[in-house]
Tab-separated table of N, CA and C in Angstrom:
chain	number	residue	atom	x	y	z
A	222	ASN	N	0.832	-1.189	0.000
A	222	ASN	CA	0.000	0.000	0.000
A	222	ASN	C	0.872	1.246	0.000
A	223	PHE	N	0.352	2.262	-0.623
A	223	PHE	CA	1.056	3.532	-0.739
A	223	PHE	C	1.144	4.187	0.632
A	224	SER	N	2.326	4.629	1.015
A	224	SER	CA	2.537	5.156	2.370
A	224	SER	C	1.725	6.413	2.664
A	225	ARG	N	1.317	7.151	1.661
A	225	ARG	CA	0.535	8.370	1.888
A	225	ARG	C	-0.890	8.053	2.351
A	226	HIS	N	-1.315	6.821	2.257
A	226	HIS	CA	-2.665	6.448	2.660
A	226	HIS	C	-2.787	6.177	4.152
A	227	ILE	N	-1.713	6.326	4.887
A	227	ILE	CA	-1.742	6.102	6.327
A	227	ILE	C	-2.309	7.353	7.001
A	228	ILE	N	-3.318	7.160	7.824
A	228	ILE	CA	-3.973	8.269	8.517
A	228	ILE	C	-3.193	8.588	9.799
A	229	PRO	N	-2.934	9.870	10.072
A	229	PRO	CA	-2.229	10.230	11.312
A	229	PRO	C	-3.008	9.782	12.549
A	230	ASN	N	-2.295	9.533	13.618
A	230	ASN	CA	-2.911	9.056	14.864
A	230	ASN	C	-3.853	10.069	15.502
A	231	ILE	N	-3.748	11.333	15.122
A	231	ILE	CA	-4.618	12.339	15.742
A	231	ILE	C	-6.071	12.210	15.282
A	232	LEU	N	-6.313	11.474	14.203
A	232	LEU	CA	-7.682	11.272	13.718
A	232	LEU	C	-8.215	9.973	14.313
A	233	THR	N	-8.785	10.058	15.485
A	233	THR	CA	-9.186	8.858	16.217
A	233	THR	C	-10.546	8.310	15.797
A	234	ASN	N	-11.329	9.081	15.045
A	234	ASN	CA	-12.664	8.612	14.667
A	234	ASN	C	-12.680	7.979	13.275
A	235	ILE	N	-11.507	7.679	12.721
A	235	ILE	CA	-11.415	7.084	11.388
A	235	ILE	C	-10.745	5.725	11.496
A	236	HIS	N	-11.328	4.736	10.836
A	236	HIS	CA	-10.762	3.391	10.803
A	236	HIS	C	-10.423	3.052	9.357
A	237	ILE	N	-9.218	2.618	9.100
A	237	ILE	CA	-8.762	2.313	7.745
A	237	ILE	C	-8.610	0.810	7.570
A	238	GLU	N	-9.136	0.301	6.473
A	238	GLU	CA	-8.919	-1.081	6.062
A	238	GLU	C	-8.088	-1.044	4.788
A	239	ASN	N	-6.850	-1.472	4.860
A	239	ASN	CA	-5.988	-1.474	3.683
A	239	ASN	C	-6.270	-2.693	2.815
A	240	PHE	N	-6.186	-2.482	1.499
A	240	PHE	CA	-6.342	-3.593	0.566
A	240	PHE	C	-5.112	-4.481	0.601
A	241	GLU	N	-5.324	-5.741	0.274
A	241	GLU	CA	-4.182	-6.623	0.084
A	241	GLU	C	-3.495	-6.227	-1.215
A	242	SER	N	-2.285	-6.690	-1.402
A	242	SER	CA	-1.525	-6.354	-2.607
A	242	SER	C	-2.289	-6.752	-3.859
A	243	ASN	N	-2.219	-5.897	-4.866
A	243	ASN	CA	-2.798	-6.128	-6.198
A	243	ASN	C	-4.322	-6.243	-6.207
A	244	LEU	N	-4.986	-5.786	-5.184
A	244	LEU	CA	-6.443	-5.845	-5.149
A	244	LEU	C	-7.073	-4.582	-5.722
A	245	THR	N	-6.329	-3.491	-5.723
A	245	THR	CA	-6.868	-2.198	-6.137
A	245	THR	C	-7.461	-2.241	-7.535
A	246	MET	N	-6.792	-2.887	-8.485
A	246	MET	CA	-7.287	-2.886	-9.866
A	246	MET	C	-8.650	-3.563	-9.979
A	247	HIS	N	-8.929	-4.520	-9.124
A	247	HIS	CA	-10.231	-5.189	-9.164
A	247	HIS	C	-11.319	-4.299	-8.560
A	248	VAL	N	-10.987	-3.598	-7.503
A	248	VAL	CA	-11.951	-2.723	-6.841
A	248	VAL	C	-12.239	-1.505	-7.706
A	249	GLN	N	-11.209	-0.929	-8.324
A	249	GLN	CA	-11.414	0.247	-9.162
A	249	GLN	C	-12.315	-0.072	-10.341
A	250	HIS	N	-12.215	-1.263	-10.886
A	250	HIS	CA	-13.112	-1.654	-11.977
A	250	HIS	C	-14.560	-1.617	-11.494
A	251	ASN	N	-14.804	-2.103	-10.294
A	251	ASN	CA	-16.160	-2.059	-9.737
A	251	ASN	C	-16.624	-0.624	-9.543
A	252	ASP	N	-15.710	0.256	-9.117
A	252	ASP	CA	-16.056	1.672	-8.963
A	252	ASP	C	-16.518	2.252	-10.288
A	253	GLN	N	-15.821	1.915	-11.377
A	253	GLN	CA	-16.193	2.418	-12.695
A	253	GLN	C	-17.585	1.948	-13.080
A	254	CYS	N	-17.907	0.710	-12.765
A	254	CYS	CA	-19.237	0.181	-13.091
A	254	CYS	C	-20.321	0.901	-12.287
A	255	ILE	N	-20.027	1.168	-11.025
A	255	ILE	CA	-20.992	1.876	-10.181
A	255	ILE	C	-21.205	3.293	-10.697
A	256	ILE	N	-20.120	3.977	-11.056
A	256	ILE	CA	-20.229	5.344	-11.572
A	256	ILE	C	-20.998	5.359	-12.880
A	257	GLN	N	-20.728	4.399	-13.753
A	257	GLN	CA	-21.445	4.320	-15.030
A	257	GLN	C	-22.937	4.097	-14.794
A	258	CYS	N	-23.274	3.241	-13.853
A	258	CYS	CA	-24.677	2.973	-13.530
A	258	CYS	C	-25.340	4.223	-12.944
A	259	LEU	N	-24.641	4.920	-12.049
A	259	LEU	CA	-25.170	6.153	-11.467
A	259	LEU	C	-25.445	7.184	-12.551
A	260	LYS	N	-24.501	7.359	-13.477
A	260	LYS	CA	-24.687	8.328	-14.562
A	260	LYS	C	-25.890	7.967	-15.425
A	261	ALA	N	-26.063	6.682	-15.712
A	261	ALA	CA	-27.193	6.250	-16.540
A	261	ALA	C	-28.520	6.572	-15.855
A	262	HIS	N	-28.609	6.289	-14.558
A	262	HIS	CA	-29.838	6.596	-13.815
A	262	HIS	C	-30.070	8.106	-13.737
A	263	TYR	N	-28.984	8.863	-13.511
A	263	TYR	CA	-29.101	10.316	-13.420
A	263	TYR	C	-29.614	10.897	-14.730
A	264	TRP	N	-28.983	10.503	-15.856
A	264	TRP	CA	-29.381	11.072	-17.146
A	264	TRP	C	-30.796	10.670	-17.526
A	265	ALA	N	-31.206	9.460	-17.174
A	265	ALA	CA	-32.579	9.036	-17.451
A	265	ALA	C	-33.563	9.926	-16.690
A	266	LYS	N	-33.256	10.220	-15.433
A	266	LYS	CA	-34.124	11.093	-14.636
A	266	LYS	C	-34.101	12.526	-15.167
A	267	TYR	N	-32.927	12.995	-15.565
A	267	TYR	CA	-32.774	14.348	-16.098
A	267	TYR	C	-33.592	14.516	-17.375
A	268	ILE	N	-33.483	13.562	-18.273
A	268	ILE	CA	-34.234	13.621	-19.532
A	268	ILE	C	-35.732	13.516	-19.261
A	269	GLN	N	-36.135	12.633	-18.338
A	269	GLN	CA	-37.558	12.494	-18.024
A	269	GLN	C	-38.116	13.789	-17.438
A	270	CYS	N	-37.356	14.451	-16.575
A	270	CYS	CA	-37.800	15.749	-16.032
A	270	CYS	C	-37.949	16.776	-17.140
A	271	SER	N	-37.014	16.779	-18.080
A	271	SER	CA	-37.081	17.719	-19.207
A	271	SER	C	-38.302	17.442	-20.075
A	272	ILE	N	-38.589	16.170	-20.319
A	272	ILE	CA	-39.777	15.798	-21.101
A	272	ILE	C	-41.043	16.230	-20.368
A	273	ASP	N	-41.074	15.990	-19.059
A	273	ASP	CA	-42.239	16.391	-18.262
A	273	ASP	C	-42.459	17.901	-18.322
A	274	LEU	N	-41.372	18.666	-18.250
A	274	LEU	CA	-41.489	20.124	-18.342
A	274	LEU	C	-41.995	20.544	-19.715
A	275	TYR	N	-41.492	19.914	-20.749
A	275	TYR	CA	-41.923	20.237	-22.114
A	275	TYR	C	-43.409	19.938	-22.288
A	276	GLU	N	-43.841	18.774	-21.785
A	276	GLU	CA	-45.251	18.399	-21.897
A	276	GLU	C	-46.148	19.306	-21.051
A	277	ALA	N	-45.569	19.943	-20.038
A	277	ALA	CA	-46.332	20.879	-19.205
A	277	ALA	C	-46.384	22.275	-19.817
A	278	GLY	N	-45.763	22.436	-20.991
A	278	GLY	CA	-45.845	23.710	-21.687
A	278	GLY	C	-44.639	24.622	-21.534
A	279	ILE	N	-43.599	24.154	-20.878
A	279	ILE	CA	-42.380	24.958	-20.740
A	279	ILE	C	-41.676	24.996	-22.100
A	280	THR	N	-41.164	26.155	-22.480
A	280	THR	CA	-40.523	26.289	-23.792
A	280	THR	C	-39.229	25.480	-23.857
A	281	LEU	N	-38.836	25.142	-25.079
A	281	LEU	CA	-37.624	24.347	-25.279
A	281	LEU	C	-36.377	25.012	-24.713
A	282	THR	N	-36.368	26.323	-24.690
A	282	THR	CA	-35.188	27.012	-24.157
A	282	THR	C	-35.064	26.885	-22.645
A	283	HIS	N	-36.122	26.428	-21.969
A	283	HIS	CA	-36.088	26.341	-20.507
A	283	HIS	C	-36.290	24.932	-19.951
A	284	VAL	N	-36.518	23.935	-20.794
A	284	VAL	CA	-36.775	22.593	-20.260
A	284	VAL	C	-35.533	21.965	-19.636
A	285	TYR	N	-34.346	22.475	-19.969
A	285	TYR	CA	-33.118	21.923	-19.394
A	285	TYR	C	-32.557	22.788	-18.273
A	286	ASP	N	-33.318	23.781	-17.833
A	286	ASP	CA	-32.858	24.660	-16.762
A	286	ASP	C	-33.079	23.989	-15.408
A	287	PHE	N	-31.997	23.565	-14.790
A	287	PHE	CA	-32.037	22.966	-13.462
A	287	PHE	C	-31.043	23.714	-12.591
A	288	ASP	N	-31.424	23.996	-11.351
A	288	ASP	CA	-30.450	24.603	-10.451
A	288	ASP	C	-29.667	23.498	-9.736
A	289	GLN	N	-28.696	23.896	-8.950
A	289	GLN	CA	-27.824	22.929	-8.307
A	289	GLN	C	-28.594	22.009	-7.365
A	290	LEU	N	-29.542	22.544	-6.625
A	290	LEU	CA	-30.313	21.726	-5.691
A	290	LEU	C	-31.103	20.654	-6.434
A	291	GLU	N	-31.734	21.026	-7.548
A	291	GLU	CA	-32.477	20.039	-8.337
A	291	GLU	C	-31.543	18.957	-8.866
A	292	GLY	N	-30.361	19.356	-9.313
A	292	GLY	CA	-29.380	18.382	-9.788
A	292	GLY	C	-28.931	17.443	-8.685
A	293	MET	N	-28.730	17.994	-7.490
A	293	MET	CA	-28.322	17.164	-6.357
A	293	MET	C	-29.432	16.203	-5.953
A	294	CYS	N	-30.672	16.650	-6.017
A	294	CYS	CA	-31.802	15.767	-5.695
A	294	CYS	C	-31.911	14.639	-6.711
A	295	LEU	N	-31.714	14.966	-7.990
A	295	LEU	CA	-31.722	13.924	-9.020
A	295	LEU	C	-30.600	12.924	-8.776
A	296	ALA	N	-29.421	13.426	-8.418
A	296	ALA	CA	-28.285	12.542	-8.150
A	296	ALA	C	-28.573	11.639	-6.956
A	297	ASP	N	-29.223	12.181	-5.930
A	297	ASP	CA	-29.577	11.382	-4.757
A	297	ASP	C	-30.569	10.283	-5.126
A	298	GLU	N	-31.579	10.635	-5.907
A	298	GLU	CA	-32.553	9.632	-6.351
A	298	GLU	C	-31.873	8.565	-7.200
A	299	ALA	N	-30.980	8.994	-8.089
A	299	ALA	CA	-30.270	8.042	-8.948
A	299	ALA	C	-29.393	7.119	-8.108
A	300	TRP	N	-28.717	7.680	-7.101
A	300	TRP	CA	-27.848	6.866	-6.251
A	300	TRP	C	-28.651	5.794	-5.517
A	301	ASN	N	-29.857	6.135	-5.095
A	301	ASN	CA	-30.697	5.165	-4.389
A	301	ASN	C	-31.150	4.022	-5.287
A	302	GLU	N	-31.027	4.195	-6.593
A	302	GLU	CA	-31.398	3.133	-7.530
A	302	GLU	C	-30.210	2.278	-7.964
A	303	VAL	N	-29.009	2.692	-7.580
A	303	VAL	CA	-27.807	1.937	-7.979
A	303	VAL	C	-27.681	0.709	-7.114
């Protein structure tokens, strides 16, 4: 394991589990799959919201207008589906 991953002793509320040698490449692949799945769920929700706005009469120039809070809520909903 990389020596920079060691947490100083002053951080008593953190517990570290180090990977065994050569395990990182297998775990990182899983991370990529999770991120890809999250993005797919997020974009599906984003597009569905845009379609719903369009069908409600919102003009095309505004159907993709989302603020940060709305984006974070969509991301939270998408994460719960992963």
